[in-house]
Every structure is written in C-alpha cells, then in structure tokens.
Coordinates of C-alpha atoms in Angstrom, one line a residue:
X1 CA 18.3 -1.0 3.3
X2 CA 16.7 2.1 2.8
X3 CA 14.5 0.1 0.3
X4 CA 13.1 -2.4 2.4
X5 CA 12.6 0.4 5.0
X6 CA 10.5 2.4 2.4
X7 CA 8.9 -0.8 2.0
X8 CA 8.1 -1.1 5.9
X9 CA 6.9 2.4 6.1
X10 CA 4.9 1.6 3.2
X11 CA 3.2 -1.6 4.9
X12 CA 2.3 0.0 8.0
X13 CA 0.7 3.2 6.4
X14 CA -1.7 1.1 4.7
X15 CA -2.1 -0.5 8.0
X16 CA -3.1 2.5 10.1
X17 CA -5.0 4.0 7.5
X18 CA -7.0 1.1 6.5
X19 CA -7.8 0.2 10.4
X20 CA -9.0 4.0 10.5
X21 CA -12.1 2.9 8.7
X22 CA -12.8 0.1 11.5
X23 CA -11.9 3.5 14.3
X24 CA -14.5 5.4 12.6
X25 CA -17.0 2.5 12.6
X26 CA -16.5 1.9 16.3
X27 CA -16.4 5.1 17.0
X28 CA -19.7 6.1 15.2
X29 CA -21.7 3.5 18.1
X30 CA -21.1 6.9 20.8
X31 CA -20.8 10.2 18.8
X32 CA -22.5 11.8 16.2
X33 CA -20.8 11.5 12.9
X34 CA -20.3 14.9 12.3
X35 CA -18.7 16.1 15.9
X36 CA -16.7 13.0 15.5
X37 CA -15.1 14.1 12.8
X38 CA -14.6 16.9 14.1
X39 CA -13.4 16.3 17.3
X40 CA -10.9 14.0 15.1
X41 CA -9.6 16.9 13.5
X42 CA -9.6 19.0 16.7
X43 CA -6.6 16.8 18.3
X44 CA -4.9 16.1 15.5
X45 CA -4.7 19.9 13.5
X46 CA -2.9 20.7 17.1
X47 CA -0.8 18.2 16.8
X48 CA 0.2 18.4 13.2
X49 CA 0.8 22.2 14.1
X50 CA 3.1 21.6 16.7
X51 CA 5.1 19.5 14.1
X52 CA 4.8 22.0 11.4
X53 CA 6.5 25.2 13.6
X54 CA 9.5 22.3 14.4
X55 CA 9.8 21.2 10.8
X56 CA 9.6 24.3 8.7
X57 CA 10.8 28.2 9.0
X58 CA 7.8 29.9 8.7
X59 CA 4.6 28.2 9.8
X60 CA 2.0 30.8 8.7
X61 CA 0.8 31.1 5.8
X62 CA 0.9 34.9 3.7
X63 CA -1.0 36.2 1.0
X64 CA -4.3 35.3 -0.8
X65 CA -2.7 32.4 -2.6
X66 CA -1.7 30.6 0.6
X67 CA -4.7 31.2 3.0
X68 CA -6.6 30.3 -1.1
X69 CA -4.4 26.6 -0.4
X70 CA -5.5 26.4 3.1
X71 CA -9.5 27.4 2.3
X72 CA -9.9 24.6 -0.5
X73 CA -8.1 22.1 2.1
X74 CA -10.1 22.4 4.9
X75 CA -13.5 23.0 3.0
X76 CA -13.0 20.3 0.8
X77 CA -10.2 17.7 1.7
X78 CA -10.9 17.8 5.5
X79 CA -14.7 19.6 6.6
X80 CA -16.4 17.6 3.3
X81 CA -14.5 15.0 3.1
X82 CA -14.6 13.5 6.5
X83 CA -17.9 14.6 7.5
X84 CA -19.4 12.9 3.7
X85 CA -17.6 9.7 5.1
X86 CA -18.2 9.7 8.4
X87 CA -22.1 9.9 7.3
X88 CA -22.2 7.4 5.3
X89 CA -20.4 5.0 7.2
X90 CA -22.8 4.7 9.7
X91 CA -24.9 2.0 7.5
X92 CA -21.9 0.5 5.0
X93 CA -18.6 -1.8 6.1
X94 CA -15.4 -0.1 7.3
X95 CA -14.2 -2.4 4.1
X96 CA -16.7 -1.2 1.5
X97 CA -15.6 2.9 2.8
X98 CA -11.9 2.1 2.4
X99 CA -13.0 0.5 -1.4
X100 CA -15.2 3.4 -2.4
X101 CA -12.5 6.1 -1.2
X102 CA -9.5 4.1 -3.1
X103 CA -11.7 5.4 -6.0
X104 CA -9.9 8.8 -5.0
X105 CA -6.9 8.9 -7.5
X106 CA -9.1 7.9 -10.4
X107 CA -11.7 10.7 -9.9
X108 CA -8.5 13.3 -9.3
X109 CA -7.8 12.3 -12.8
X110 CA -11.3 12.9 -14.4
X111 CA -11.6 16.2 -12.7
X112 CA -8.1 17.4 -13.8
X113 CA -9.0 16.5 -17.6
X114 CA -11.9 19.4 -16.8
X115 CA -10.4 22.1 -14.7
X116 CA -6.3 21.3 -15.7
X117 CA -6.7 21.1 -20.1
X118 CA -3.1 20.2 -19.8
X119 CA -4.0 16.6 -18.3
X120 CA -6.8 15.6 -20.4
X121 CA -7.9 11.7 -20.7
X122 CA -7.0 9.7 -23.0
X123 CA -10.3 7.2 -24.8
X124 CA -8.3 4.4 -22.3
X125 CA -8.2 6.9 -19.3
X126 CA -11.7 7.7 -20.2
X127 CA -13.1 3.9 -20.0
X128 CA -10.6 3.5 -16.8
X129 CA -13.0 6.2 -14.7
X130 CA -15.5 4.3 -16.0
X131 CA -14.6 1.4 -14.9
X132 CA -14.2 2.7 -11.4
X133 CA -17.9 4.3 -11.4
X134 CA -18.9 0.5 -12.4
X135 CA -17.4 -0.2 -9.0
X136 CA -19.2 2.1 -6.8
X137 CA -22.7 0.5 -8.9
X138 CA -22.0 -2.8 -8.3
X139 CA -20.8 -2.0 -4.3
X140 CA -24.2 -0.3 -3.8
X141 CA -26.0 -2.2 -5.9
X142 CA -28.8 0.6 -6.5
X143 CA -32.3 -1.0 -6.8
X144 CA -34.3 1.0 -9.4
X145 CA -37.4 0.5 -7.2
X146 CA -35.8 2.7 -4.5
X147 CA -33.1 4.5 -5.2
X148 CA -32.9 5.7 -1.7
X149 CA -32.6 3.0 -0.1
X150 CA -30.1 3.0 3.4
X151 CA -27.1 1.4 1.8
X152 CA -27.6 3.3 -1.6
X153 CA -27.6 6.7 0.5
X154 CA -24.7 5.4 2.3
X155 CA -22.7 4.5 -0.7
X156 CA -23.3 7.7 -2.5
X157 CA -22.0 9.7 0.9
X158 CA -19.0 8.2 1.0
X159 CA -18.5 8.5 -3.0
X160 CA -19.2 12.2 -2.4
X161 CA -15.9 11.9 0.0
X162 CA -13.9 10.6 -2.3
X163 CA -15.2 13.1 -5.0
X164 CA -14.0 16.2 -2.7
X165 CA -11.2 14.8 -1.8
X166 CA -10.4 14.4 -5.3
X167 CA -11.9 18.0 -6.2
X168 CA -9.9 19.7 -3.4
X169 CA -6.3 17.8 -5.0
X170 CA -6.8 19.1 -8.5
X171 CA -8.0 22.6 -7.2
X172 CA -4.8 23.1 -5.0
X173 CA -2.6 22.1 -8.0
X174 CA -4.5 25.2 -9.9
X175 CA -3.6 27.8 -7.1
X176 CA 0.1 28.6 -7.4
X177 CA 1.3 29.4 -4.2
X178 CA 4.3 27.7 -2.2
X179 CA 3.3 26.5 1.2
X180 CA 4.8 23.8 2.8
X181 CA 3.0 20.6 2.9
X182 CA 3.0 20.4 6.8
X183 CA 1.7 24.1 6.9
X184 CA -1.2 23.5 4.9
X185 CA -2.0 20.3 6.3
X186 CA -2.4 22.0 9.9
X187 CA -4.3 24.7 8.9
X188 CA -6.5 22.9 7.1
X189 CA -7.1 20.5 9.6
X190 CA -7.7 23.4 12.0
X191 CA -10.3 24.9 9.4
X192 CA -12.1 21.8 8.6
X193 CA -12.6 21.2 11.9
X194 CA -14.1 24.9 12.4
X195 CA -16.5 24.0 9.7
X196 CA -17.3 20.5 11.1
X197 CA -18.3 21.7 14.3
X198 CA -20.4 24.7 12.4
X199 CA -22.1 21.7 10.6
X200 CA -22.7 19.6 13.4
X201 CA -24.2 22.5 15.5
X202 CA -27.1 23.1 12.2
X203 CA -28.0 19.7 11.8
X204 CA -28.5 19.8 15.7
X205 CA -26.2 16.8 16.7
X206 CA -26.6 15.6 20.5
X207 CA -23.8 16.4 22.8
X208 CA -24.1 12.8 24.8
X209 CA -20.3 13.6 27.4
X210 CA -20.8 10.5 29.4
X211 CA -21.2 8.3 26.0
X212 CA -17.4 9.9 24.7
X213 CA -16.5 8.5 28.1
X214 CA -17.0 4.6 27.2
X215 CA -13.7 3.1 26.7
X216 CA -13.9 2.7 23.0
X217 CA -15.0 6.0 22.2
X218 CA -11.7 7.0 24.0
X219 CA -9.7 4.4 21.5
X220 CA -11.5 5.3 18.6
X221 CA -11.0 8.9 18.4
X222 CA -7.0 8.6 20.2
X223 CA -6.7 6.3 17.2
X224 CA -8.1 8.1 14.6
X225 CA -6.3 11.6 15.9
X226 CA -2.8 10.1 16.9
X227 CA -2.0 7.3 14.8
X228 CA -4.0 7.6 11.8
X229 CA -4.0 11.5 11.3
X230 CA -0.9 12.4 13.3
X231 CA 1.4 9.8 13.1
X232 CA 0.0 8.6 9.6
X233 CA 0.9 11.6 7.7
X234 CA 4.3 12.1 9.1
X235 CA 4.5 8.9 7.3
X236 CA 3.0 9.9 4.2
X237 CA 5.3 12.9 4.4
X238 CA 8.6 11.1 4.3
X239 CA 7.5 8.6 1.7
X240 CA 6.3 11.1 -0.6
X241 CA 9.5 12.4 -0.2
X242 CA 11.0 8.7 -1.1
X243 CA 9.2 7.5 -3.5
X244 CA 6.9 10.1 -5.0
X245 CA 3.1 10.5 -5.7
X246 CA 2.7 7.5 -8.0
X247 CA 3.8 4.9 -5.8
X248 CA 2.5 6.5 -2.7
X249 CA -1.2 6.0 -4.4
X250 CA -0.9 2.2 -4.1
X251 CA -1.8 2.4 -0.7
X252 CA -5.6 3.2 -1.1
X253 CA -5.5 -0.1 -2.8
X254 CA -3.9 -1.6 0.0
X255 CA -5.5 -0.4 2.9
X256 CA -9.0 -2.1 2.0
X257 CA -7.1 -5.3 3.0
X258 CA -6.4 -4.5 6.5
X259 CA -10.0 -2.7 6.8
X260 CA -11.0 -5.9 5.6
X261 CA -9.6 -8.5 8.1
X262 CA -9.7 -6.1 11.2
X263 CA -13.2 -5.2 10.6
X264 CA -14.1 -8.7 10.8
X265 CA -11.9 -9.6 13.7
X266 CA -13.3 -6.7 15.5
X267 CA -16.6 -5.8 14.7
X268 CA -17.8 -9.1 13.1
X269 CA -18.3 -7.0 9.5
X270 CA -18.4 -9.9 6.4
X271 CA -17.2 -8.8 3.2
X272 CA -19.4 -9.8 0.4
X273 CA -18.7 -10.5 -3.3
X274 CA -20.3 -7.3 -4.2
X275 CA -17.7 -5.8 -2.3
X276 CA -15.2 -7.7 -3.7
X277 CA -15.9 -7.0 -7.5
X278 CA -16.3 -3.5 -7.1
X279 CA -12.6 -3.2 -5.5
X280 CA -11.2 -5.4 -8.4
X281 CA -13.3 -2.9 -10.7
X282 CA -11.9 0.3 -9.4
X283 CA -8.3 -1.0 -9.4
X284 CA -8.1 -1.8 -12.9
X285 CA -10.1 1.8 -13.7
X286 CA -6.3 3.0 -11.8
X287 CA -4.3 1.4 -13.9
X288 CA -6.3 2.1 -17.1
X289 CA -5.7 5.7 -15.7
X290 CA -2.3 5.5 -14.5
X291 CA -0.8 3.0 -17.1
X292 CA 1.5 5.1 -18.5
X293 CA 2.6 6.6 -15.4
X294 CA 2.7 3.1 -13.6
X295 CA 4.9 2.0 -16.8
X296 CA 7.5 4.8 -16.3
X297 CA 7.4 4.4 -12.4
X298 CA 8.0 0.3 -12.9
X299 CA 10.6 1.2 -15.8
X300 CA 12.8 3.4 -13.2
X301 CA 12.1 0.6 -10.4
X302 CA 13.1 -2.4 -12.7
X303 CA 16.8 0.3 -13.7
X304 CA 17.4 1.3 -10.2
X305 CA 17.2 -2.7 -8.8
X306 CA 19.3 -4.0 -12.0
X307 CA 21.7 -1.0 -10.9
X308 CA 22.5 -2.2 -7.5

C-alpha cells in the first residue's frame, strides 16, 4: 500500500508542478514577470514558514554556515531562478519551459564534476550533458543570422534558470552546515523574494493593482503560491523521504507532460516537434548521466518487489 501511495504522491507532484508552467504563463498576461515571481514567493515563504516552526525544533538558522545555506538558496535557487524563468517565459510554451528546466539534474551533474572533484564525469557522463545541451539547440533552434532573435532570448533565459538552479544544488552540498530542509526552504523563499522585488523595482516594472485584480491573475498566483510552492514541496518533502533523490528526479521528466496537455487545453499552446526532440534529447543526456545510479536504484526496486 504504501507503494502505490508513493506512487500517487508521485503522479500528482508532477501534476502540480508541471501545470505551474501553464500558472506562470497565464499569469504573465497581468503582472510583470519579475514582481510576479516575487509576489509568488511572498505568499508562499510565509506559508512554508508557518510549516517549518510546526515541523522542526528550531526554525532559525545559526552561524555563517547556515545563513551561507540560506544566501545561495534564495540568490540562486529562488531570486535567479524564478525571475530567469519567469522572463523568458513570456515568449516560449509553458511545455518547452517545463522541457528546458528538466535539463536541471543533468547540468547539477556537470557543475559538480567542476566545483565537487569527488563527482567527476565519466567520457559517457560527459557525452550525456552533451546530449542535453543538443536539446536546448534544437528547442531554440538558434538561427545564425540572428542570434537574438525573441524565442532564442527566451530559450536562453530559461536555460539560465535551470543552470542556477543547478549551480545553487551543488553549491549547498559544498557548504557543510545542518539545517533542516524546511528551514532553508523558508528562508530562502523569504530572501529570494527580497531580491525579486529589489530587481523588479531597477528594471522599473509597472505596478498595474486593478490588472492583479482580473480573476485569473488571482488563480494564477493562489496556484502558483499554494499548490505548487506550498503544497508541492510538502510533497516533495515526504517523498524524498520515501524514495530518495534519484527517483524523486523523474519528475522533471514527467511534468513536461501535464504542461503539455494543460497548456493546450487552456491556453491553446501547440507543441511542436522541435519541442518534442529536444525533451527526448535531454532525457537520454539523464540517463547517460545517471545510468549507474538509475541501475542501482532499479536493482534495489526489482529486490524489494521480488521480496514482497
């Protein structure tokens, strides 16, 4: 039972966080990208803070080390992360954003093998990243008479989101300090949202209150705050917990689906074949990455099913 419940939890975490991408596109019709990211982040760091003083003893962090954890997790995994993505979605499909961030896990690995010796690449790891750069060329597909064209600009935002996501992951492993995953994930939210709105007020974003009013605005960001942030990394939480960081991965490579099909029930968005190729492409550079780990991870799956 617990198995098939893991596998629920699993199903509708792909589901929340692959409709996030369709949130953020609907959202991004009434507020800036920036603020809405922030804004995002506003709600839910409260909310994820409330959990974390129920679920753990001490809440706040102490010491360099700690407040170090919380820095590189709101500059880089929340502030750059989201406000990259949110960018750049304004001119690609919530689809071809979920695809281009699945590339996540693949460029964590590359980065370890430079800051983390201990994980270095093997020649197969190497060709897997890339393969998974091949994905992101052949989802933009750059034209070499103008490199900065809309979609090219777009596609290389949200690349850069997935790169600091996957910069901030390795950097935190490198910083040895204990702090509970809920703690850091609070604080960070708080700070990255700190930092959005200091970004948002430079670049001079509009503050439009009667446009956050439209009903969908309202969805979008109690979507993207509640469900997606909130409730979607309580979720995370507890299947980390179950079933570790190897198998939790798989859902960047699930989500795409459900950004996919609601995109195009909601917002009319068509997936092309571009789009489809590249997603095939960054898969298999995962499991060129991961293989070994994958092996092992199927290995104890296959015992532990034979077992019962």
């Amino acid at each position: 039972m617990s198995r098939y419940r893991s596998f629920g939890l699993f199903l509708i975490l792909a589901a929340v966080w692959g409709t996030a991408f369709v949130a953020i596109s609907a959202g991004l019709s009434h507020f800036p990208p920036v603020l809405f990211a922030a804004l995002r982040y506003d709600i839910a760091g409260v909310v994820m803070l409330a959990y974390a003083a129920y679920a753990v003893d001490d809440v706040i962090p102490r010491g360099r080390d700690q407040w170090a954890l919380v820095a590189v997790g709101a500059v880089l995994m929340i502030a750059a992360y989201h406000a990259f993505l949110f960018v750049g979605q304004q001119h690609t499909t919530a689809a071809a954003a979920s695809i281009l961030v699945s590339l996540s896990p693949v460029l964590t690995t590359g980065f370890a093998r430079v800051l983390m010796p201990s994980d270095a690449l093997s020649r197969v790891g190497l060709v897997g990243v890339a393969v998974g750069l091949l994905g992101v060329v052949v989802i933009a597909r750059p034209d070499p008479g103008d490199l900065l064209a809309t979609n090219v600009v777009a596609t290389g935002l949200v690349f850069l989101a997935a790169a600091s996501f996957a910069l901030g992951s390795v950097l935190t492993r490198r910083i040895d300090a204990s702090l509970s995953i809920e703690s850091m994930e609070a604080w960070s939210m708080l700070g990255g949202a700190l930092l959005m709105h200091a970004v948002s007020l430079a670049l001079g974003e509009p503050i439009d209150v009667a446009a956050w009013t439209d009903p969908v605005a309202i969805a979008a960001l109690a979507y993207l705050a509640i469900v997606a942030s909130a409730f979607g990394f309580l979720v995370y939480f507890d299947l980390l917990e179950r079933l570790g960081a190897v198998e939790i991965n798989m859902v960047s490579y699930v989500a795409p689906v459900f950004a996919a099909v609601f995109g195009w029930l909601l917002l009319g968005e068509v997936v092309d074949a571009a789009t489809v190729v590249g997603f095939v492409l960054i898969a298999i550079g995962f499991v060129l990455v991961k293989r070994e780990v994958l092996r092992a991870e199927f290995g104890q799956l296959r015992r532990r099913n034979s077992s019962e």
